[in-house]
CSV table of C-alpha atoms in Angstrom, one decimal:
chain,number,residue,atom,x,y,z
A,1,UNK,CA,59.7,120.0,53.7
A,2,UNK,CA,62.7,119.4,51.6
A,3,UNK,CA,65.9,120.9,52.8
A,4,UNK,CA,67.8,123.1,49.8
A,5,UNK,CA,71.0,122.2,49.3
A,6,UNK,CA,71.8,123.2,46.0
A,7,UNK,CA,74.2,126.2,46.0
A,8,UNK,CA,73.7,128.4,43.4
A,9,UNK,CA,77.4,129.8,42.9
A,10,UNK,CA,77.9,128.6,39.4
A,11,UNK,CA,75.7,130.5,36.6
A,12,UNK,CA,74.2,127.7,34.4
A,13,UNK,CA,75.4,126.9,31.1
A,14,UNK,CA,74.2,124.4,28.2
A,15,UNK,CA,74.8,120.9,28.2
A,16,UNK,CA,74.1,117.2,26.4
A,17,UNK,CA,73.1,115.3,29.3
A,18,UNK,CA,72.6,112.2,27.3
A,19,UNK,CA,76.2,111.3,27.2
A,20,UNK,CA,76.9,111.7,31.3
A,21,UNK,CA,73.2,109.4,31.7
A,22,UNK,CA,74.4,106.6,29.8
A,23,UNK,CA,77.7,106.6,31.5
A,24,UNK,CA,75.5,106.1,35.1
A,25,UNK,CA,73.7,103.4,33.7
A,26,UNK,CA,76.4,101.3,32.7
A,27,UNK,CA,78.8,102.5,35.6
A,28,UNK,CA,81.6,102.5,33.9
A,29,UNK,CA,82.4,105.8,33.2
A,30,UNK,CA,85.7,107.6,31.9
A,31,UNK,CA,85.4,109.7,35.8
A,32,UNK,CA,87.2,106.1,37.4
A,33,UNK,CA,90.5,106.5,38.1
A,34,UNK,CA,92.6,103.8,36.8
A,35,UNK,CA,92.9,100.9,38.2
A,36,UNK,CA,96.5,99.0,37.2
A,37,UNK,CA,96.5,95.2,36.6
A,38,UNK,CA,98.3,93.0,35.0
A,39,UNK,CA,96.7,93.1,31.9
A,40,UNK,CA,96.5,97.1,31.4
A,41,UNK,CA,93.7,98.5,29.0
A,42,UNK,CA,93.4,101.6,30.6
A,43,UNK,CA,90.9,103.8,28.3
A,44,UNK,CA,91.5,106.8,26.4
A,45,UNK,CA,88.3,109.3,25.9
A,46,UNK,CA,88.6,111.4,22.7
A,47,UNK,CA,88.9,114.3,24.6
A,48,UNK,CA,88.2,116.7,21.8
A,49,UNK,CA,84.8,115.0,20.9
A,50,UNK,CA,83.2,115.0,24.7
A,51,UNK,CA,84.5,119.0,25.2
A,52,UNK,CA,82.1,119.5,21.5
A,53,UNK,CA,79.5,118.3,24.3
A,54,UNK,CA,79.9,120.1,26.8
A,55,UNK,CA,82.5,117.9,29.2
A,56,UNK,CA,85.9,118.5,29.9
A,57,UNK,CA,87.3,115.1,30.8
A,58,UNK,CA,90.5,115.4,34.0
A,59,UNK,CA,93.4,114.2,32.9
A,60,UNK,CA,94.6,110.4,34.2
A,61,UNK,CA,90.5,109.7,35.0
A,62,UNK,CA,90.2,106.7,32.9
A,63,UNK,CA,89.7,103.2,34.2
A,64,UNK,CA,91.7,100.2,33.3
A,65,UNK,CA,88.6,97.8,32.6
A,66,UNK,CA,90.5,94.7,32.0
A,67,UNK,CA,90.4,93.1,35.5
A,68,UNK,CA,91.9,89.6,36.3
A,69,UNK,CA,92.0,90.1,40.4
A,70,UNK,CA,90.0,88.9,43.3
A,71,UNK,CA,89.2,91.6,45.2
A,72,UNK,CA,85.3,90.9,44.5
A,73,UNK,CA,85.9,87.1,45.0
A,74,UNK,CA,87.8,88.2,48.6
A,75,UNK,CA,85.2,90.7,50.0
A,76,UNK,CA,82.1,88.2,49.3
A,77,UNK,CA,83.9,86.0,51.1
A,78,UNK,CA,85.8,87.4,53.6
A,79,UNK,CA,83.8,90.5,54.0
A,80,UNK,CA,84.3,94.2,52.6
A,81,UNK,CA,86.0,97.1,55.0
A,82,UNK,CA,84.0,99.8,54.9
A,83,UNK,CA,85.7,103.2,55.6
A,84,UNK,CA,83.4,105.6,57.5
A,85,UNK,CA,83.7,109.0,59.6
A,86,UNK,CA,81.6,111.5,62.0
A,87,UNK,CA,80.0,113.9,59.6
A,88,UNK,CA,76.6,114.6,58.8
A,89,UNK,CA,74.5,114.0,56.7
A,90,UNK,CA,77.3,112.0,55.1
A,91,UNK,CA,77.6,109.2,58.5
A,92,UNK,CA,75.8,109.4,61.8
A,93,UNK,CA,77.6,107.3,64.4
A,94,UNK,CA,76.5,106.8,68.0
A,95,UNK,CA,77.5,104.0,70.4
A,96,UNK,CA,75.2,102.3,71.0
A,97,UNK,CA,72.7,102.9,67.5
A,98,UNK,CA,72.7,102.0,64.6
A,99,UNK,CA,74.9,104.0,61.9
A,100,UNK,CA,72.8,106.5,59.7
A,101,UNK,CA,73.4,108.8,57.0
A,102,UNK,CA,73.2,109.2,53.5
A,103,UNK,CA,76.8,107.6,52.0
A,104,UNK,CA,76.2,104.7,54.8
A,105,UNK,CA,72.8,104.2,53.3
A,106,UNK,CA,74.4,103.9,49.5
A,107,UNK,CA,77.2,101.9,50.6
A,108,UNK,CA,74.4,99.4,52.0
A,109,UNK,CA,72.0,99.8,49.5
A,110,UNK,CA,75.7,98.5,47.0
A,111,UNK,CA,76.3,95.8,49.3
A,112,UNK,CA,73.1,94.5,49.3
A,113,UNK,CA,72.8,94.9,45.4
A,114,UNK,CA,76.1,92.6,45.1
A,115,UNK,CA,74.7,90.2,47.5
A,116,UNK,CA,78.3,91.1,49.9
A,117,UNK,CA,77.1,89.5,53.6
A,118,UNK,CA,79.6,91.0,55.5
A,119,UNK,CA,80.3,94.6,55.9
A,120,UNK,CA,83.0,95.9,58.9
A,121,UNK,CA,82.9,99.5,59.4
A,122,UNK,CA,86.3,100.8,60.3
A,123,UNK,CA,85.8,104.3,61.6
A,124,UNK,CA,88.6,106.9,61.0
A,125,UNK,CA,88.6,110.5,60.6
A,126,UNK,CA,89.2,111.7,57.1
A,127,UNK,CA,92.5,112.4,57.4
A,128,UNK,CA,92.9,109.0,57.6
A,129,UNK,CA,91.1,107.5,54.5
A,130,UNK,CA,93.6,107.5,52.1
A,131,UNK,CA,96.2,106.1,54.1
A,132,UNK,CA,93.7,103.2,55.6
A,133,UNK,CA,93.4,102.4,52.3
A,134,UNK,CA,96.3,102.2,51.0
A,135,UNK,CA,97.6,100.4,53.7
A,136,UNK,CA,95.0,98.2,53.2
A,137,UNK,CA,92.7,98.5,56.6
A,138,UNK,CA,89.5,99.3,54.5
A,139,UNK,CA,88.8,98.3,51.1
A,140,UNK,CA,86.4,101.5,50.1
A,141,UNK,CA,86.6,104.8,51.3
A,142,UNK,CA,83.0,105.1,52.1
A,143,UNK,CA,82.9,108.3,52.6
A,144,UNK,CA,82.1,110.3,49.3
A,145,UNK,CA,85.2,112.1,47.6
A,146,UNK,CA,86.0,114.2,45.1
A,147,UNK,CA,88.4,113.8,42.0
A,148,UNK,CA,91.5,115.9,41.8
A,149,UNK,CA,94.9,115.3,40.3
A,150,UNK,CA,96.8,114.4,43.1
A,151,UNK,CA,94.6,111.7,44.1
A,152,UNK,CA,94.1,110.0,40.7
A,153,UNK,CA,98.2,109.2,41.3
A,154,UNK,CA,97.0,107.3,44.4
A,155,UNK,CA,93.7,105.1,44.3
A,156,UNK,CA,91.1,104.8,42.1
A,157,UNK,CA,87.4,106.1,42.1
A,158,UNK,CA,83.8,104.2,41.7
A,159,UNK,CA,81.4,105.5,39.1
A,160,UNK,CA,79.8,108.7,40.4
A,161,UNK,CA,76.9,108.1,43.4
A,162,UNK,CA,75.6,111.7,44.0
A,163,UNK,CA,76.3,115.2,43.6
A,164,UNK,CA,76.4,118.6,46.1
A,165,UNK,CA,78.5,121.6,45.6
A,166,UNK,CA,81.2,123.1,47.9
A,167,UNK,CA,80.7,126.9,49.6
A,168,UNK,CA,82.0,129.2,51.6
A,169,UNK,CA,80.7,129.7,55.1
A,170,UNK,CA,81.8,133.0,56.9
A,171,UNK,CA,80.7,135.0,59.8
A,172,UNK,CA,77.2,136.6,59.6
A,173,UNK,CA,76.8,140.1,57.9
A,174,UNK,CA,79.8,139.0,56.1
A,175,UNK,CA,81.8,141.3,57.6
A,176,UNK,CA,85.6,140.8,55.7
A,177,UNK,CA,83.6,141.3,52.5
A,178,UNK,CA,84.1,138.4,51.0
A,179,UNK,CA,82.4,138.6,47.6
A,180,UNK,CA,84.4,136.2,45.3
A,181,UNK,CA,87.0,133.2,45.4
A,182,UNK,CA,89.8,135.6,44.8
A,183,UNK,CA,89.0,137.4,48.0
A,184,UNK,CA,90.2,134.4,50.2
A,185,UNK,CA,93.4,134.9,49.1
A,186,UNK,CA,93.7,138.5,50.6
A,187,UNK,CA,95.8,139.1,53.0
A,188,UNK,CA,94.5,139.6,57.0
A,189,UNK,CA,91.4,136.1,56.2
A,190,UNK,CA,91.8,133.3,58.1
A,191,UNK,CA,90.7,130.4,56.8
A,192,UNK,CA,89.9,126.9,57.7
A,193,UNK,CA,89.6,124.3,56.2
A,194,UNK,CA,89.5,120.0,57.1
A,195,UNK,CA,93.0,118.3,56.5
A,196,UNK,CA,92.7,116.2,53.3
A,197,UNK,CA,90.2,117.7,51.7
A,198,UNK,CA,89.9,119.0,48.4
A,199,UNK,CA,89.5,122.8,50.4
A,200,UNK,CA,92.4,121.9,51.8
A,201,UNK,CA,94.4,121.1,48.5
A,202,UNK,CA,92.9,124.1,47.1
A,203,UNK,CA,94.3,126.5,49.8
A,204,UNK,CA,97.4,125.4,49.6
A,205,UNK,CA,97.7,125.8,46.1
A,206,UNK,CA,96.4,128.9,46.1
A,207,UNK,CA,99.0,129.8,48.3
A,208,UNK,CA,97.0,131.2,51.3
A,209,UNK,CA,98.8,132.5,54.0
A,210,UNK,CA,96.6,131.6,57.1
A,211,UNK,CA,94.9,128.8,56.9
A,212,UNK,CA,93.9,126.5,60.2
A,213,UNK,CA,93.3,122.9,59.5
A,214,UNK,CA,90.8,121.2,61.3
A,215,UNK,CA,90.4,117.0,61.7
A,216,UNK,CA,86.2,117.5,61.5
A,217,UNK,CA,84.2,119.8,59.9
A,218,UNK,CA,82.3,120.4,63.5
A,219,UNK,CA,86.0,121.6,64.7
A,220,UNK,CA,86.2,123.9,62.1
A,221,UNK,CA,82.6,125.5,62.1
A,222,UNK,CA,82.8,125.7,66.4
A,223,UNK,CA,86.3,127.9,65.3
A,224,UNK,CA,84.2,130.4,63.2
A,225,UNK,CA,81.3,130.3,65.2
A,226,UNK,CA,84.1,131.7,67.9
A,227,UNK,CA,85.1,134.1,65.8
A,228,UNK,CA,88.9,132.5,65.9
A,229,UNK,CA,88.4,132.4,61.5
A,230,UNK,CA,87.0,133.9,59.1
A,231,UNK,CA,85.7,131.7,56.6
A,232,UNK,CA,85.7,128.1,55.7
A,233,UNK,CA,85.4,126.0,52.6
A,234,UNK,CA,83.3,123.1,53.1
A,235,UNK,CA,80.9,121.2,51.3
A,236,UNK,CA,77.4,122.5,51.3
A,237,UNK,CA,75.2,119.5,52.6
A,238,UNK,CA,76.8,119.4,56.3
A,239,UNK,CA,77.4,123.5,56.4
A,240,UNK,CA,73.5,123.7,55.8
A,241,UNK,CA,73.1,120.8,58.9
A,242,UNK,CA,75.3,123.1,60.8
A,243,UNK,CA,73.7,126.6,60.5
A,244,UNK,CA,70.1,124.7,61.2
A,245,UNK,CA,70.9,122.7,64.2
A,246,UNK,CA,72.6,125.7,65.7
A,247,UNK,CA,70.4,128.3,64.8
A,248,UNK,CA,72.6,130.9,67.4
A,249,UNK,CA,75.4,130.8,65.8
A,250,UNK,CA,76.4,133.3,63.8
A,251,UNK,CA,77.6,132.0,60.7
A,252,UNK,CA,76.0,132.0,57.4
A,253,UNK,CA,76.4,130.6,53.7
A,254,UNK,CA,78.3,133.1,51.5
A,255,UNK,CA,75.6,133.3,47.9
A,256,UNK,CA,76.7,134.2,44.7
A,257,UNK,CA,80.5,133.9,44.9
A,258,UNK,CA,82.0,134.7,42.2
A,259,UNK,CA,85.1,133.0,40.1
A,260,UNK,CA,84.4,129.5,41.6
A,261,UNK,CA,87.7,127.5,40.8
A,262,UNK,CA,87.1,124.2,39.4
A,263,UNK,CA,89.7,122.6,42.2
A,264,UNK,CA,86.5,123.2,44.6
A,265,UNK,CA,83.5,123.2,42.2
A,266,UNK,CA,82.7,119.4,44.3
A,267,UNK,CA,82.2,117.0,41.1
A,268,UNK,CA,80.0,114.0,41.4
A,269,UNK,CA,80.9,112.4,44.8
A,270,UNK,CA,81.9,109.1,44.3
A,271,UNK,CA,84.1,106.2,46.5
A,272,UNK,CA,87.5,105.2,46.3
A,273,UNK,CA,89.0,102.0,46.0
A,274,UNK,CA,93.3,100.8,45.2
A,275,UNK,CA,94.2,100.3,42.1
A,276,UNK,CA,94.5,96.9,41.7
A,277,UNK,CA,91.0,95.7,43.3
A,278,UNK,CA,89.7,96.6,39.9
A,279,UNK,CA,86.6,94.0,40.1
A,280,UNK,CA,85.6,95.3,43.2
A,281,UNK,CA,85.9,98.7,41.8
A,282,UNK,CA,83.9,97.4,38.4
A,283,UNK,CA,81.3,95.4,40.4
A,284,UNK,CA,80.6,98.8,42.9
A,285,UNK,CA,80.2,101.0,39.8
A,286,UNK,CA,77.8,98.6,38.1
A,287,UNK,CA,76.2,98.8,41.3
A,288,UNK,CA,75.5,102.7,41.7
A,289,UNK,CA,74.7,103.0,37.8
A,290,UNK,CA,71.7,100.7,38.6
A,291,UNK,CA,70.9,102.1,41.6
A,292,UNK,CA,70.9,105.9,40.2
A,293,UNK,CA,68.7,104.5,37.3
A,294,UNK,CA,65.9,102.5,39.3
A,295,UNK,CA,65.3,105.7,41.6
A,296,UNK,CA,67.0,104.1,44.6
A,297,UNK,CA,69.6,106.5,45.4
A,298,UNK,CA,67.3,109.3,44.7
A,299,UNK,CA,64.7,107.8,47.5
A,300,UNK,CA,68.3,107.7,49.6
A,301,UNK,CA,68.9,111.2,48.6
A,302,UNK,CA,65.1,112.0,49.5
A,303,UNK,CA,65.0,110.4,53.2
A,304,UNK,CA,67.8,112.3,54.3
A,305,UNK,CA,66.5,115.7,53.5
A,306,UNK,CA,67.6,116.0,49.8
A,307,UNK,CA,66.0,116.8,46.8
A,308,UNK,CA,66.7,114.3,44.1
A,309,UNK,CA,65.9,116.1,41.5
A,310,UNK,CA,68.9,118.5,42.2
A,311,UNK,CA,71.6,116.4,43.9
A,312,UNK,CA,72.0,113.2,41.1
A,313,UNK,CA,73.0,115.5,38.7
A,314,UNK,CA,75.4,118.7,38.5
A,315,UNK,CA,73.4,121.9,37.5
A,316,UNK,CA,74.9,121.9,34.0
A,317,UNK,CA,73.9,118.2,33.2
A,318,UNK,CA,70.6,118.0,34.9
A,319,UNK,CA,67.6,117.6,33.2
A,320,UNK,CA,65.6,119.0,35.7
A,321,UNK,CA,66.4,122.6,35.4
């Protein structure tokens, strides 16, 4: 049996989903973040034509395409750092096992599409991605992320892999009455939230008052099992893990929110890479587009519990529903 992971906060609306397809197949689309070379030719979507069809492209999400580095050249050679961390289903680390999950199994199933030999996995916790990156101790955040506008200052972003949504967990029978988005801002919730996330981003600039940051999302959910929180905003996949390996605890997924702000409406999950490995970035996007087409990541998506019918696409550009 198929585990649901679709959250159904966000009414349906109409959409071309010919457009966002072709974009997969090809893996270049306008959702990279630029990627600064030398030789700039950063592209410029006619925004006003793709919002006639249903897509409103984020500002600064365009990718520079006109690469002249090595960074493809250096990882087939010298290997590709691989940034991972303890969550699941995204990575499954035990000493001692072999590493499981369903981003570990896309990042392998990319490597071995771009014939890279040599993967190191450098494990972190997520507050640490961005920084190892940029600082140059991995060479992909392996662990799916989300675009926003602070981060498309900093690194760049792969074509998209997959797609879940983002929810709001709270304490069962609900009992702070938490009906909307807008309700987390009232005073007297306690939130919590990881540190560098996009829930985390999102609470600060909404400006909420008490709001616990937690390094894993098992810290976080153990806190609001203990009744220490209220809530938390976390990404749907490992909230559902959660609630059914701990069937005792008394949390539960909040349904039908309403007002879902598009800061934590999670977009397609994709991987982030710097700015200037822009063939490495090219060659990994290629990768996933051909992947998503030929059904691999959707038997991925499948193994781990998924549907793929509902987690390539978002709701409003999948042909399914």
């Amino acid at each position: 049996m198929k585990m649901k992971f679709l959250a159904q906060n966000k009414f349906a609306k109409t959409a071309i989903i010919g457009f966002a397809t072709i974009g997969l197949v090809v893996g270049l689309s306008p959702t990279i973040a630029q990627a600064a070379t030398d030789a700039p030719a950063a592209v410029q979507p006619d925004k006003e034509y793709f919002k006639k069809l249903g897509w409103d492209i984020e500002a600064n999400s365009s990718p520079d395409m006109a690469c002249s580095d090595t960074s493809l050249k250096r990882v087939m050679s010298r290997g590709l750092k691989l940034g991972i961390y303890q969550d699941i289903p995204f990575f499954n680390i035990q000493s001692g096992k072999e590493t499981t999950g369903v981003d570990w199994d896309i990042n392998m199933a990319v490597a071995k599409y771009l014939g890279i030999k040599n993967v190191k996995s450098v494990v972190l916790q997520w507050p640490e991605m961005v920084p190892s990156l940029l600082s140059k101790k991995i060479d992909i955040i392996g662990g799916n992320i989300h675009g926003n506008p602070d981060r498309y200052k900093n690194f760049a972003f792969t074509a998209p892999a997959w797609w879940y949504a983002t929810v709001v967990v709270a304490q069962k029978g609900n009992p702070k009455g938490i009906k909307a988005w807008a309700d987390l801002t009232k005073p007297g919730i306690k939130l919590g939230v990881v540190a560098g996330t996009q829930a985390s981003a999102w609470a600060k600039d909404a400006k909420i008052a008490d709001v616990s940051q937690f390094t894993t999302g098992a810290l976080q959910f153990a806190a609001l099992a203990a009744g220490r929180i209220d809530a938390v905003v976390e990404a749907e996949p490992p909230s559902v893990v959660f609630i059914t390996e701990n069937p005792k605890a008394e949390v539960q997924i909040l349904k039908g929110m309403k007002d879902v702000p598009s800061a934590v409406w999670a977009n397609y999950a994709r991987y982030g890479t710097r700015f200037q490995d822009c063939t490495l970035n090219m060659a990994y996007s290629r990768a996933l587009g051909e992947l998503i087409m030929h059904g691999v990541i959707g038997r991925i998506l499948e193994k781990h519990g998924f549907a793929a019918s509902e987690n390539i696409f978002e709701p409003e550009h999948n042909p399914s529903f």
